[in-house]
Coordinates of C-alpha atoms and ligand atoms in Angstrom, one line a residue:
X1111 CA 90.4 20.3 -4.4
X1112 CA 87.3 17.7 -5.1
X1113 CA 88.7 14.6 -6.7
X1114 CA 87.1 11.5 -6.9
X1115 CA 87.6 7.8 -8.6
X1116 CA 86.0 5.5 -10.5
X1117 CA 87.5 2.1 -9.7
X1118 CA 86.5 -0.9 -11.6
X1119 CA 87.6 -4.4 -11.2
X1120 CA 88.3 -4.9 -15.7
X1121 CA 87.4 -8.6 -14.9
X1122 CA 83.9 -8.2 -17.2
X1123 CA 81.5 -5.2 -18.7
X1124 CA 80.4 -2.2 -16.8
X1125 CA 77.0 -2.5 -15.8
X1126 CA 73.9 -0.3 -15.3
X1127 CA 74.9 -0.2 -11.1
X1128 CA 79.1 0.5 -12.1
X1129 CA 77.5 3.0 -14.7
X1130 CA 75.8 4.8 -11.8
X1131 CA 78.4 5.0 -9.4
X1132 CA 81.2 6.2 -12.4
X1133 CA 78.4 8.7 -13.3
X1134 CA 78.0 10.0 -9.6
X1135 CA 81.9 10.3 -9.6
X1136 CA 81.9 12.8 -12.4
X1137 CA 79.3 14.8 -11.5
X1138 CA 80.2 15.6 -8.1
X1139 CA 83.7 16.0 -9.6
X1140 CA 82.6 18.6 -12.3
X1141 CA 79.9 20.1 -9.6
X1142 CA 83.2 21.6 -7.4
X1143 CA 85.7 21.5 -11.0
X1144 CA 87.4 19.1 -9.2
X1145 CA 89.4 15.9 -11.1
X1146 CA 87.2 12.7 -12.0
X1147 CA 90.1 10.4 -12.6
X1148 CA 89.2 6.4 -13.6
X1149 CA 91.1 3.9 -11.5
X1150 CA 92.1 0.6 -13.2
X1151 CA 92.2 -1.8 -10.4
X1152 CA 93.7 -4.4 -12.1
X1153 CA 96.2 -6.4 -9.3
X1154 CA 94.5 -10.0 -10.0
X1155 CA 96.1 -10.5 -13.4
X1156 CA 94.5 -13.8 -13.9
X1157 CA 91.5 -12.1 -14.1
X1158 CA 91.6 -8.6 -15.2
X1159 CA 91.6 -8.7 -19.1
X1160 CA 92.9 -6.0 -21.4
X1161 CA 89.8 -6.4 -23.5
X1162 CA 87.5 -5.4 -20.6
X1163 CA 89.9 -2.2 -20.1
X1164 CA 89.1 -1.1 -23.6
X1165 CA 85.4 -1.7 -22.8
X1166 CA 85.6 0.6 -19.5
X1167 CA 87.4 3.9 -21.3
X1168 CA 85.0 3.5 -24.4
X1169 CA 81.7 3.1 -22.1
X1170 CA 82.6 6.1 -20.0
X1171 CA 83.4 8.1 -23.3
X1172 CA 80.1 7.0 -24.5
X1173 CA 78.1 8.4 -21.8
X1174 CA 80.6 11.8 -22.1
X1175 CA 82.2 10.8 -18.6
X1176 CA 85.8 11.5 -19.4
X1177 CA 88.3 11.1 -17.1
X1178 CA 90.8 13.8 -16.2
X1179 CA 93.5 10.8 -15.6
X1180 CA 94.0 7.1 -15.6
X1181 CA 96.1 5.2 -13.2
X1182 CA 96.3 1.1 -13.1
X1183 CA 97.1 -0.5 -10.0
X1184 CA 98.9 -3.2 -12.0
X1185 CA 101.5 -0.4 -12.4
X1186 CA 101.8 1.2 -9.1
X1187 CA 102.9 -2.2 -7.1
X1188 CA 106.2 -0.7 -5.9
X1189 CA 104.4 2.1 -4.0
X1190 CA 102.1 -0.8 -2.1
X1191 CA 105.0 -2.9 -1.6
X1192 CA 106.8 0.6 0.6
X1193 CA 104.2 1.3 2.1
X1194 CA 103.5 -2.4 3.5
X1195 CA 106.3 -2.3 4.5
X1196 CA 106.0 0.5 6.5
X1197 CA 103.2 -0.8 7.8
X1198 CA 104.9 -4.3 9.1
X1199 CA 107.2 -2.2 10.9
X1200 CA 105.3 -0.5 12.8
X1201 CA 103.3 -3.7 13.6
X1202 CA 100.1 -2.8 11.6
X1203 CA 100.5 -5.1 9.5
X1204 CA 101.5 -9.1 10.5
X1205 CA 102.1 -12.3 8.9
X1206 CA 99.5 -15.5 9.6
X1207 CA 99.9 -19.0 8.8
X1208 CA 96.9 -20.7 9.3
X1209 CA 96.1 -22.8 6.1
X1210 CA 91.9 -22.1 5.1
X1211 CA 91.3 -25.6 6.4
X1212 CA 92.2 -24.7 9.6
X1213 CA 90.6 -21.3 9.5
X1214 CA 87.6 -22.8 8.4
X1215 CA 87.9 -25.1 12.0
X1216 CA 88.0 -22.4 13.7
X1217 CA 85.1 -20.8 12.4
X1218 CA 83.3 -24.2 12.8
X1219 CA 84.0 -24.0 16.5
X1220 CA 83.3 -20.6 17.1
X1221 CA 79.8 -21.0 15.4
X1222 CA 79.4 -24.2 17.5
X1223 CA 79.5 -22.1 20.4
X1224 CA 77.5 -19.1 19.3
X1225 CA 80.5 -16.9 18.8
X1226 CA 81.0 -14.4 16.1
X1227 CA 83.3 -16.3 13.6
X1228 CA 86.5 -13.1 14.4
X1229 CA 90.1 -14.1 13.5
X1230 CA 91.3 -15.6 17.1
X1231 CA 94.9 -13.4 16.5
X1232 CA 96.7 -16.7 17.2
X1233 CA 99.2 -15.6 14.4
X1234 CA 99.9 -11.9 17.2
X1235 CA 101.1 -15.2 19.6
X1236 CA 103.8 -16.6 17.8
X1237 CA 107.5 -16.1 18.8
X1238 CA 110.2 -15.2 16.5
X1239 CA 111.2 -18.9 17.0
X1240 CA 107.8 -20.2 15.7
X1241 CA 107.6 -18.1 12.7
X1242 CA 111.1 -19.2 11.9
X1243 CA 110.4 -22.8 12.0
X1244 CA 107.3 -22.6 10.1
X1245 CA 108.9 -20.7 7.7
X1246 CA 111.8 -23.6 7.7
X1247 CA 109.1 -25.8 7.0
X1248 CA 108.0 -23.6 3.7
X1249 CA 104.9 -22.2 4.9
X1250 CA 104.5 -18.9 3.9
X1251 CA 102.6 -16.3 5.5
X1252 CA 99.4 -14.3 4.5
X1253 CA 99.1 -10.8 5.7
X1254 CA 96.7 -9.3 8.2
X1255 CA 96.0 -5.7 8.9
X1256 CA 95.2 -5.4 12.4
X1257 CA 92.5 -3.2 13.7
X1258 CA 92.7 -1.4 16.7
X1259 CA 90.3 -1.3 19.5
X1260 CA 89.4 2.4 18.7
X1261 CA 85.8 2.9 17.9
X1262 CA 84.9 3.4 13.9
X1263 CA 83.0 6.0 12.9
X1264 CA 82.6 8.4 9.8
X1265 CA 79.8 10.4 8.5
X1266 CA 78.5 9.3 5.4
X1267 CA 77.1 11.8 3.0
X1268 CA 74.3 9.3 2.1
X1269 CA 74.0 7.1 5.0
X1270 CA 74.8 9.7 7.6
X1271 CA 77.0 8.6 10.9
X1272 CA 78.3 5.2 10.8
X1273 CA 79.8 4.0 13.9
X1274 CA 81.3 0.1 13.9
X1275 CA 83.0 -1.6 16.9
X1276 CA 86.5 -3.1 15.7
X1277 CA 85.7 -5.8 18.1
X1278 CA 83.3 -7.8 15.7
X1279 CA 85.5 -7.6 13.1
X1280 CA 88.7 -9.9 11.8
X1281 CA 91.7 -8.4 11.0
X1282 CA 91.3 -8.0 7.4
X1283 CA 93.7 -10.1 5.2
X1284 CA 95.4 -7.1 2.8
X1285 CA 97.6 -10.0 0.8
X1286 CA 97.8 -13.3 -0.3
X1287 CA 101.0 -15.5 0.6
X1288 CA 101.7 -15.7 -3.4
X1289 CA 102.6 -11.9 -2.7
X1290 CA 99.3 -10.6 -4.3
X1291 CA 97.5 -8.1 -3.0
X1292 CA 93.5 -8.1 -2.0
X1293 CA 91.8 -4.7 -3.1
X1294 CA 91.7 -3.0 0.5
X1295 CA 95.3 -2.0 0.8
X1296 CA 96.1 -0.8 -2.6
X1297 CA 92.5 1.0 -2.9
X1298 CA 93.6 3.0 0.6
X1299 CA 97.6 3.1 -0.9
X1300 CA 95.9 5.3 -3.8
X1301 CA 93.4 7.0 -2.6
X1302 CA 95.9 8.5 0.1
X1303 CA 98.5 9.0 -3.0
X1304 CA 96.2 10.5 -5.7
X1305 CA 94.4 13.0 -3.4
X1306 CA 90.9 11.3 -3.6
X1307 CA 88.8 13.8 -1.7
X1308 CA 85.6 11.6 -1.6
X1309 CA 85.0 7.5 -2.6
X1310 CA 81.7 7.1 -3.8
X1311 CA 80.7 3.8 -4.1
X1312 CA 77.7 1.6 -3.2
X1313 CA 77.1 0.1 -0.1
X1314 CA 78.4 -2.9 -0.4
X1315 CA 81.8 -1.5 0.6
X1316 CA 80.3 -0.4 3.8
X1317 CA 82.3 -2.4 5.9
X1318 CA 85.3 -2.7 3.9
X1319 CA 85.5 0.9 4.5
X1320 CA 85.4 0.3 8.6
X1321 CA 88.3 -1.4 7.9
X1322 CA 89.9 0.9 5.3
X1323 CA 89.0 3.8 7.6
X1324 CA 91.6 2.7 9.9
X1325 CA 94.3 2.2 7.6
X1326 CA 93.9 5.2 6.6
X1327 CA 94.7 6.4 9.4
X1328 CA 97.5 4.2 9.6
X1329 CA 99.4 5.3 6.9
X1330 CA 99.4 8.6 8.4
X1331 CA 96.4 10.1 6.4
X1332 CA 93.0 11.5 7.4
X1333 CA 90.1 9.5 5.5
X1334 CA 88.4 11.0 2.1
X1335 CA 84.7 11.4 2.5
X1336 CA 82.5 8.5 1.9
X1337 CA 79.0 8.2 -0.1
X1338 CA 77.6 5.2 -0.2
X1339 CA 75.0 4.6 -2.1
X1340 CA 71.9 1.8 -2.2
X1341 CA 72.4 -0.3 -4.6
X1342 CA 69.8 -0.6 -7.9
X1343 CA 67.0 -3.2 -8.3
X1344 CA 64.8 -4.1 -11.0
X1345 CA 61.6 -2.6 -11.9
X1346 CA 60.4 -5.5 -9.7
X1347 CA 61.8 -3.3 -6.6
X1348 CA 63.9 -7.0 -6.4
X1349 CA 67.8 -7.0 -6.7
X1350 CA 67.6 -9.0 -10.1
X1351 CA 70.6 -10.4 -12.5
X1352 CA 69.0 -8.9 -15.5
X1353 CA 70.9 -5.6 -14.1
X1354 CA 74.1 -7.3 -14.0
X1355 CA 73.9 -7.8 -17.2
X1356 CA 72.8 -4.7 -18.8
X1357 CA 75.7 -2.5 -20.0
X1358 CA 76.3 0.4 -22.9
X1359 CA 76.5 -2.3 -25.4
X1360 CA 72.9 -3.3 -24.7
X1361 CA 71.8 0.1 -24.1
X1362 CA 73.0 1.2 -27.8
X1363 CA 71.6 -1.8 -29.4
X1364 CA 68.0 -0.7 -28.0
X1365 CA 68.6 2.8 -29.0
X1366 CA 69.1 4.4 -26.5
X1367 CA 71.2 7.5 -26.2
X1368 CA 74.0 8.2 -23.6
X1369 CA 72.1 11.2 -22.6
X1370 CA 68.8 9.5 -21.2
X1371 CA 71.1 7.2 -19.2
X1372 CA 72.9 10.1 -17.6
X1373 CA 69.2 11.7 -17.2
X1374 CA 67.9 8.5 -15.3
X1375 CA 70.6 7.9 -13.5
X1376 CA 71.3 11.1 -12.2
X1377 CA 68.0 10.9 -10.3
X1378 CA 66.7 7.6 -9.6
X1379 CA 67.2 7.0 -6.0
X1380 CA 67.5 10.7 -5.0
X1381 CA 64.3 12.7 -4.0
X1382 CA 64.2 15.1 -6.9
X1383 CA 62.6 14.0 -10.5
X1384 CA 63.9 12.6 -13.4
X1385 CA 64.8 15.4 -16.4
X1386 CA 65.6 14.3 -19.3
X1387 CA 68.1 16.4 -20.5
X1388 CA 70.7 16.7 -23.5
X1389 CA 73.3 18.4 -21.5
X1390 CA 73.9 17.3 -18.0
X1391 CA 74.8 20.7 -17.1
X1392 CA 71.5 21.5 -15.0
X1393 CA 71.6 17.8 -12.9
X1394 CA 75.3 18.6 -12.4
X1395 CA 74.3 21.9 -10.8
X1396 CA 71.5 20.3 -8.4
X1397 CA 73.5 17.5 -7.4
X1398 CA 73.5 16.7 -4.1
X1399 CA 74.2 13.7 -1.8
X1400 CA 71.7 15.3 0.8
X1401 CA 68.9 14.3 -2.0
X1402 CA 70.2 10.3 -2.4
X1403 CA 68.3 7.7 0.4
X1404 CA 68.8 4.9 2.0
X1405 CA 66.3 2.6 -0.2
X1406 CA 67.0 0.9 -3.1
X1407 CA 67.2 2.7 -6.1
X1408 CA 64.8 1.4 -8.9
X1409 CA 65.9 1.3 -12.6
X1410 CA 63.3 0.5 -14.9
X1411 CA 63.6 -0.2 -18.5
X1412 CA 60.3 1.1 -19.1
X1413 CA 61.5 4.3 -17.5
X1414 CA 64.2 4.5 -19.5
X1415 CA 63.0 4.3 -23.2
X1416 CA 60.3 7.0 -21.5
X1417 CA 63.3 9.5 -20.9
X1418 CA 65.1 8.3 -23.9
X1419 CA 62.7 9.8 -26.3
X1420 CA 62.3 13.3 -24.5
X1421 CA 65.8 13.2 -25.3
X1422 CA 66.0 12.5 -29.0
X1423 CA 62.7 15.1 -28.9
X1424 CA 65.7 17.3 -27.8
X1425 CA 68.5 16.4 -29.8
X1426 CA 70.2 18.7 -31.7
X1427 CA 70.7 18.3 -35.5
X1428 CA 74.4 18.5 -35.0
X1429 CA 74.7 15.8 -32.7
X1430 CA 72.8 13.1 -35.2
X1431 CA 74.1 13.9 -38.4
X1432 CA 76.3 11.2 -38.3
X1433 CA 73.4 8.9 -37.8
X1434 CA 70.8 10.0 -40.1
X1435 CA 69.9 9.0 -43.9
X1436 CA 72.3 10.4 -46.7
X1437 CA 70.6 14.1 -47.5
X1438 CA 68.3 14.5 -44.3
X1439 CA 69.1 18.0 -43.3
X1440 CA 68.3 20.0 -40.1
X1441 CA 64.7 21.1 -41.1
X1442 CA 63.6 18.0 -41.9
X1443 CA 65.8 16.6 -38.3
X1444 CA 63.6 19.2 -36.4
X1445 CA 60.4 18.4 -37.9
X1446 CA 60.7 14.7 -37.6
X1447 CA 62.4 13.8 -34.0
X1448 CA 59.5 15.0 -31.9
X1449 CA 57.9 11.5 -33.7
X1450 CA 61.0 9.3 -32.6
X1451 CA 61.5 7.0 -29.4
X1452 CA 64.8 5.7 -30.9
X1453 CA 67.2 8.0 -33.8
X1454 CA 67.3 5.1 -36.1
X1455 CA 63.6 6.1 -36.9
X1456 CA 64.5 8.9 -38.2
X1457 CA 65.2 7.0 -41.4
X1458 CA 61.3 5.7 -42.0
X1459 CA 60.3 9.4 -41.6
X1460 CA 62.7 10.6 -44.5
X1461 CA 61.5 7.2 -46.5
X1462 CA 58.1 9.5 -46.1
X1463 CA 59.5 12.8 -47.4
X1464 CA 61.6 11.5 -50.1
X1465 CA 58.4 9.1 -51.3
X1466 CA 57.5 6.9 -53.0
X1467 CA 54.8 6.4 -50.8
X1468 CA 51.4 4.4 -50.9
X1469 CA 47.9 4.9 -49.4
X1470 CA 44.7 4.0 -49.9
X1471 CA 42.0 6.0 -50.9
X1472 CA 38.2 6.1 -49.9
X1473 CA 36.0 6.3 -52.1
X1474 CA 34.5 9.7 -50.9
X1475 CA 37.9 11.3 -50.1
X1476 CA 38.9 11.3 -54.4
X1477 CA 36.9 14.1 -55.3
X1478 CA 38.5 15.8 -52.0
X1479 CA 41.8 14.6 -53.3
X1480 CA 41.3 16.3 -56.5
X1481 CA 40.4 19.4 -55.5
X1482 CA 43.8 19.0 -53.1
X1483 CA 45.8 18.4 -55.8
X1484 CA 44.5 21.6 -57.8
X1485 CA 44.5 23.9 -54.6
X1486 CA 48.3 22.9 -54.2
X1487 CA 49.1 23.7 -57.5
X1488 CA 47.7 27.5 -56.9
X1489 CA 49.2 28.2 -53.5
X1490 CA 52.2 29.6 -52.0
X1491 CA 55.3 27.4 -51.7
X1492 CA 57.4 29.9 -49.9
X1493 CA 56.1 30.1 -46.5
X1494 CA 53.8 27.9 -44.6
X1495 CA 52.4 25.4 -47.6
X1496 CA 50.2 23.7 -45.4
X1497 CA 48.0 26.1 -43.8
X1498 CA 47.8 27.7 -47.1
X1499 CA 46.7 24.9 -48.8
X1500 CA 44.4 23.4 -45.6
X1501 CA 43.1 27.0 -45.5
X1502 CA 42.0 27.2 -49.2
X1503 CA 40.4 23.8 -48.6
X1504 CA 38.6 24.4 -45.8
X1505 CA 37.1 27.2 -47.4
X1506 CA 36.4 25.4 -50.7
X1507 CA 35.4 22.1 -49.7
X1508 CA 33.3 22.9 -46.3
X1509 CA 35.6 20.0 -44.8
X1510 CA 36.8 20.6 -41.4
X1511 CA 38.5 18.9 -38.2
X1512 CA 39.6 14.5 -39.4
X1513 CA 37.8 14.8 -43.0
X1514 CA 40.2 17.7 -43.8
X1515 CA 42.9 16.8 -41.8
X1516 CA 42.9 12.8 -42.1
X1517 CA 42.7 12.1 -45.8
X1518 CA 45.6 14.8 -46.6
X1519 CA 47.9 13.5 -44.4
X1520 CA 47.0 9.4 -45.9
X1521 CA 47.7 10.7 -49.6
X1522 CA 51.0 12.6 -48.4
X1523 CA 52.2 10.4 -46.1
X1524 CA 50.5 7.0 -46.2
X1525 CA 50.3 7.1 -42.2
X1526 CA 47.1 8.2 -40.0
X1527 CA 49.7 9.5 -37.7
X1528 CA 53.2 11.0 -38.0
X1529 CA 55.4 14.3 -37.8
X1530 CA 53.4 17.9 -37.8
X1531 CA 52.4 18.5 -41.5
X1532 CA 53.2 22.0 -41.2
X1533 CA 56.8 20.9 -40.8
X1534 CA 56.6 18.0 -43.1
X1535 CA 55.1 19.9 -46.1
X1536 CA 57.9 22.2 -47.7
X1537 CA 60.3 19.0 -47.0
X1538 CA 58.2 16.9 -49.1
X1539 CA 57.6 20.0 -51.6
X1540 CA 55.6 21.0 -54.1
X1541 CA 55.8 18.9 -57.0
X1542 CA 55.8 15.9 -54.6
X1543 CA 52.8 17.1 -53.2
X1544 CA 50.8 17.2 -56.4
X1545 CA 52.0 14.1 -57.2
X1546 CA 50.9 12.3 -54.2
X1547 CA 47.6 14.1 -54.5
X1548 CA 47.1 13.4 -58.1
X1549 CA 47.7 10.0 -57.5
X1550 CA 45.4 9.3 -54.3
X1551 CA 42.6 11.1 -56.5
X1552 CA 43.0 8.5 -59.5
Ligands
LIG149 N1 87.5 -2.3 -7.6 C1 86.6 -2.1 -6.5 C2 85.2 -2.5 -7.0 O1 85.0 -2.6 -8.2 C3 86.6 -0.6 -6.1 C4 85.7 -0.2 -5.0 C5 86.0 1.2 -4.6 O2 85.5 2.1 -5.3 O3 86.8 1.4 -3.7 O4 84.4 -2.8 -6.2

């Protein structure tokens, strides 16, 4: 069974990089029908907010990533505090005094001397006596995890085989001595206890999971499998702050729909191209951590708005009703959106159809106009209006190419440019036509 996590810190909004990794969750989840459950992990409650919670279910169900379960870490502290304590007995786990001033000494003198700045281990050298006097004195311990001399390695589905030496690292603190727990224990705690067959996440955690990868293993568990991924930049190819701060509530207020962020995001970093697609279906299928690389992936907003309009190009009527002027109907949808970059211009389009509209008039085009306006009143309404009544013209007027074309769609539309007039004519309709015509003639 494939299941995977999404595990956000609810301390702010998702961003475009936390949109990626939830995205690349749920599709390798649905690729194997596996479970995509969202992880709340929510254990510092001076900063986690339940606003930001809200923000994180509604953003995934915005981009159609729904979760097949939620779980918040906030609830789930009396199966951390067992399992710590299984892991103090059996020594994995020990209590350390040292205030930060005086780990900050040591780090100070270790530097000084060109060491590695590694936890020393003095805490591993205290007697029962010590720790009982200090603790008579009211100093209470933080917790370290501590790594054993075994080498690290796993084989990363992006990054391929990752060996670390446990010897360059410090014993990782897993909780404060206020009780409260740092994110690697818990994260391990749950992915052990919800079945989390793979934690995909960026690489960033890359050496929090050479830590995490022996815990696992010291709660008794084999790891998941780990894909890391490289991070986003900018368009710039830099790691910019504009990313951190680009989220589903900026993306809807420039139009874009949920479906060109899936598209992009589905692909950018990986060696196979961007599609935009309406239904993720087909990137679900070809996904494939084989295809992701080691260099930073590059979002680019320019990119984006590119794919967002072969999406709305695409967009069923059904899935825009909601958002589309009172009375614009599924013909006039499908002749319109292959004009829009954002749904909302739908709107100017049916100000077009319904009318009133202006132009001007050449001079030269009236008597053109005129002879429009009577050809349209003789034609055919029922099937295809315009290359009746461009045919007739054509034949009548010896017009052909932009003079036929140009002056047409001016009187009917007051635009040089817009929506094919084939599909634009019997929404505008007969006696609108005439009008218009009659009008750019006077
Ligand atoms: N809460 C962690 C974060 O947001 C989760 C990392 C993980 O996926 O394990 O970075």
């Amino acid at each position: 069974m494939i299941v995977t996590r999404f595990a956000p810190s609810p301390t702010g909004h998702l961003h475009v990089g936390n949109l990626r990794t939830a995205l690349h969750n749920w599709m390798w989840a649905k690729k194997h029908g596996g479970r995509f459950l969202l992880r709340i992990d929510d254990t510092d409650g001076e900063r986690s907010e339940e606003r930001f919670v809200d923000a994180v279910r509604a953003d995934l169900a915005w981009l159609g990533l729904e979760p097949d379960g939620e779980e918040r870490q906030s609830s789930r502290f009396a199966l951390y505090e067992s399992r710590f304590a299984e892991l103090v007995a059996s020594g994995r786990v020990y209590p350390a005094y040292e205030t930060p001033q005086e780990l900050d000494l040591k780090r100070k003198i270790q530097l000084g001397r060109g060491l590695p700045p590694i936890y020393d281990r003095a805490a591993l050298a205290l007697s029962d006596a010590d720790r009982a006097k200090l603790e008579a004195d009211g100093v209470r311990p933080h917790w370290r995890f501590r790594l054993s001399p075994d080498p690290i390695a796993w084989d990363d589905l992006i990054r391929g085989p990752q060996r670390f030496d446990s010897a360059t690292m410090s014993d990782p603190v897993v909780r404060r001595a206020d009780g409260s727990w740092l994110y690697l224990l818990p994260s391990v705690i749950d992915d052990i206890d919800m079945g989390i067959s793979h934690v995909v996440r960026g690489e960033d955690h890359v050496s929090n999971t050479a830590a995490q990868v022996q815990m696992f293993e010291a709660l008794g568990a084999a790891p998941p499998a780990f894909a890391h991924e490289a991070l986003l930049t900018g368009s710039e190819g830099k790691l910019s702050k504009r990313l951190g701060s680009l989220g589903v509530a900026h993306f809807r207020d420039e139009g874009i729909e949920p479906q060109a962020i899936v598209s992009l995001l589905a692909r950018i970093g990986t060696s196979a191209p961007v599609e935009p697609v309406v239904d993720p279906a087909p990137l679900i299928a070809a996904f494939d951590f084989a295809h992701f690389g080691r260099a930073p992936a590059r979002f680019d907003e320019g990119e984006l708005a590119g794919v967002n309009a072969k999406v709305i190009h695409q967009l069923p009527f059904a899935q825009v009703a909601d958002r589309v002027p009172a009375g614009m109907g599924e013909a006039a949808w499908d002749a319109i959106r292959p004009n829009l970059t954002r749904v909302a211009e739908a709107a100017d389009w049916w100000r077009v159809i319904e009318g009133p509209v202006a132009s001007d008039t050449a001079e030269d085009d009236r008597a053109f106009l005129a002879q429009a306006a009577e050809v349209a009143r003789d034609i055919a309404w029922n099937s295809d209006p315009w290359h009746a009544l461009t045919g007739a013209l054509k034949a009548a007027s010896e017009r052909k190419g932009k003079p036929l074309f140009l002056p047409l769609r001016r009187a009917l539309t007051g635009h040089d440019q817009g929506p094919d007039m084939a599909a634009l004519l019997p929404l505008i309709g007969r006696e609108r036509t005439i009008a218009r015509l009659d009008a750019a003639a006077a």
